[in-house]
């Protein structure tokens, strides 16, 4: 997605050879017109899959996931990272090791919002080692729902997550794939167009 690549080139900050900061348009301040384009792109790629619900993890996946849900006219559910007083026992949970925080958290989704009849599209802002995705996949498995695929805004292709998910036969659609963050520079993987 060219507009997203441009935005990353202009505004992205390479914090290290592993971490890209995009807090001016995705992770803190958000650019609504870019989020809208992102939602349209995911909706286009997964149209025809009869998606019934979008799932993501709070908080940085919510922007792109909500715009996708709006475009596909289905609800969005975001997994919560903390146990809230209103989220009691009837929840599916999974443990997730956070790449950016370097700590384990538990994510949960209320059982009333996903069922075996659902066809779920998972959306997230970044794909690094795939921990967040694997946690959500575990929750989808517990609910006996069907995972249609995973939509990622920025895949860091030099980390293991993408390959791990694709090897399991999961359809992963990334809007941009970063090949390297070496020497303070963002290099994208060339897209192969069919
Ligand atoms: P994973 O679970 O795939 O290891 O990591 C994905 C999660 O970690 C994303 O939801 C995102 O919030 C965070 N993350 C991973 N890598 C980066 C990065 O380079 N920059 C930012 N801003 N977040 C990242």
XYZ file of C-alpha atoms and ligand atoms in Angstrom:
218
model
C 0.000 0.000 0.000
C 1.905 3.008 -1.358
C 0.341 5.714 0.845
C 1.242 3.729 3.949
C 4.816 3.161 2.759
C 5.196 6.900 2.152
C 3.830 7.736 5.576
C 6.280 5.308 7.186
C 9.206 6.745 5.189
C 8.336 10.309 6.166
C 7.097 9.931 9.748
C 8.345 6.560 11.009
C 11.168 6.596 13.550
C 13.550 3.655 13.653
C 14.196 3.120 17.362
C 16.484 0.120 16.887
C 17.120 -2.575 14.301
C 13.962 -4.283 15.638
C 11.517 -1.520 16.588
C 9.730 1.026 14.431
C 7.868 3.898 16.063
C 4.802 5.182 14.227
C 3.120 7.175 16.957
C 2.327 10.190 14.748
C -0.283 8.316 12.673
C -1.001 4.856 14.145
C 0.067 4.158 17.731
C -0.693 7.370 19.599
C -1.946 10.153 17.338
C -4.039 8.570 14.564
C -4.564 9.666 10.980
C -8.249 9.011 10.259
C -8.029 9.260 6.484
C -5.142 6.755 6.407
C -7.088 4.504 8.817
C -10.054 4.703 6.419
C -7.878 3.647 3.476
C -6.505 0.794 5.578
C -10.036 -0.358 6.430
C -11.020 -0.236 2.747
C -7.952 -2.238 1.723
C -8.536 -5.022 4.269
C -12.235 -5.120 3.378
C -11.313 -5.477 -0.315
C -8.825 -8.280 0.354
C -11.192 -10.304 2.554
C -14.433 -9.588 0.672
C -16.148 -12.851 -0.257
C -14.962 -14.594 2.913
C -18.265 -14.049 4.721
C -16.559 -12.488 7.722
C -18.972 -12.120 10.649
C -16.677 -10.449 13.203
C -13.362 -8.620 13.415
C -11.120 -9.200 16.428
C -8.040 -7.324 17.616
C -6.144 -6.635 20.843
C -6.393 -3.324 22.682
C -5.258 -0.696 22.169
C -3.223 -0.092 19.047
C -5.109 -2.562 16.851
C -8.431 -0.817 17.470
C -8.071 2.023 14.924
C -7.445 -0.071 11.798
C -9.728 -2.867 13.048
C -12.655 -0.509 13.608
C -12.333 1.001 10.123
C -12.242 -2.514 8.648
C -15.298 -3.523 10.664
C -17.110 -0.416 9.436
C -16.265 -1.196 5.805
C -17.349 -4.832 6.173
C -20.408 -3.884 8.210
C -19.650 -6.341 11.031
C -18.902 -5.823 14.743
C -15.400 -5.360 16.134
C -14.341 -7.069 19.368
C -11.091 -6.050 21.013
C -9.491 -8.449 23.459
C -8.867 -6.806 26.794
C -5.474 -6.947 28.428
C -6.602 -6.374 31.990
C -9.356 -8.076 33.876
C -12.058 -5.482 34.241
C -14.678 -5.544 36.971
C -17.355 -5.984 34.355
C -15.505 -8.830 32.610
C -16.070 -11.700 35.017
C -15.840 -15.447 34.585
C -17.431 -16.108 31.247
C -14.347 -15.256 29.232
C -11.930 -16.968 26.884
C -8.345 -16.154 27.846
C -4.847 -16.657 26.478
C -1.386 -15.623 27.580
C 0.575 -13.291 25.316
C 4.210 -12.255 25.591
C 4.418 -8.606 24.566
C 7.271 -7.804 22.185
C 7.362 -4.090 23.014
C 6.829 -4.411 26.775
C 8.819 -7.650 27.205
C 6.291 -9.033 29.669
C 3.518 -11.593 29.681
C -0.074 -10.406 29.787
C -3.365 -12.212 29.703
C -5.865 -11.246 27.031
C -9.551 -12.047 27.270
C -12.770 -11.880 25.295
C -16.226 -12.370 26.732
C -17.762 -15.688 25.647
C -20.972 -13.962 24.668
C -19.321 -12.197 21.725
C -17.853 -15.139 19.752
C -19.421 -18.460 18.894
C -18.849 -21.496 16.685
C -20.930 -19.791 13.989
C -18.462 -16.939 13.581
C -16.029 -16.423 10.716
C -13.380 -14.202 12.194
C -10.892 -11.810 10.649
C -8.085 -10.784 12.954
C -6.537 -7.335 12.472
C -3.459 -5.898 14.187
C -1.125 -2.940 13.786
C 2.190 -4.853 13.792
C 3.296 -8.434 13.295
C 6.611 -9.212 14.992
C 6.965 -12.638 16.597
C 3.298 -13.469 16.244
C 2.536 -13.709 19.948
C -0.544 -11.463 19.876
C -1.880 -13.353 16.849
C -1.263 -16.751 18.451
C -3.082 -15.588 21.614
C -6.109 -14.525 19.594
C -5.983 -17.747 17.573
C -6.084 -19.672 20.860
C -9.178 -17.726 21.933
C -10.831 -18.347 18.541
C -10.048 -22.070 18.971
C -11.630 -22.117 22.433
C -14.770 -20.548 20.958
C -14.732 -23.109 18.094
C -15.048 -20.209 15.677
C -13.403 -20.177 12.233
C -10.400 -17.944 11.510
C -10.674 -16.546 7.986
C -7.308 -14.810 8.100
C -5.065 -12.220 9.665
C -4.750 -8.624 8.414
C -1.617 -6.759 9.476
C -0.842 -3.084 8.886
C 2.973 -3.402 9.233
C 4.654 -6.800 9.108
C 8.283 -6.918 10.154
C 9.242 -9.712 7.794
C 12.641 -10.221 9.446
C 10.909 -11.501 12.582
C 9.394 -14.944 12.882
C 5.642 -14.266 13.220
C 4.634 -14.083 9.549
C 6.367 -17.296 8.581
C 5.080 -19.098 11.648
C 1.452 -18.189 10.860
C 1.733 -18.914 7.122
C 3.361 -22.279 7.872
C 0.259 -23.158 9.875
C -1.811 -22.514 6.755
C -3.188 -19.200 7.986
C -3.843 -16.531 5.373
C -1.821 -13.457 6.366
C -2.376 -10.202 4.452
C 0.091 -7.451 5.322
C -0.317 -3.951 3.883
C 3.429 -3.374 4.029
C 6.265 -5.771 4.766
C 9.428 -4.330 6.280
C 12.523 -6.242 5.275
C 14.959 -4.437 7.545
C 15.357 -1.594 10.024
C 19.144 -1.669 9.881
C 21.244 1.536 10.027
C 18.236 3.630 11.017
C 16.596 2.983 7.647
C 13.288 1.340 6.722
C 13.607 -1.061 3.770
C 10.473 -2.681 2.368
C 10.194 -6.129 0.833
C 9.292 -5.841 -2.808
C 5.714 -6.899 -3.305
C 5.052 -9.655 -5.774
C 1.905 -8.821 -7.647
C -0.033 -11.668 -9.186
P 4.000 -9.895 18.199
O 2.920 -10.306 19.117
O 3.743 -10.228 16.749
O 5.345 -10.357 18.660
O 4.074 -8.318 18.301
C 2.979 -7.588 17.844
C 2.544 -6.541 18.828
O 3.663 -5.873 19.429
C 1.754 -5.496 18.078
O 0.413 -5.578 18.472
C 2.373 -4.171 18.455
O 1.534 -3.518 19.370
C 3.676 -4.502 19.124
N 4.845 -4.273 18.244
C 5.676 -5.226 17.756
N 6.680 -4.680 17.065
C 6.488 -3.350 17.090
C 7.214 -2.234 16.523
O 8.251 -2.348 15.852
N 6.687 -1.004 16.764
C 5.546 -0.817 17.477
N 5.115 0.442 17.642
N 4.842 -1.848 18.027
C 5.312 -3.089 17.831
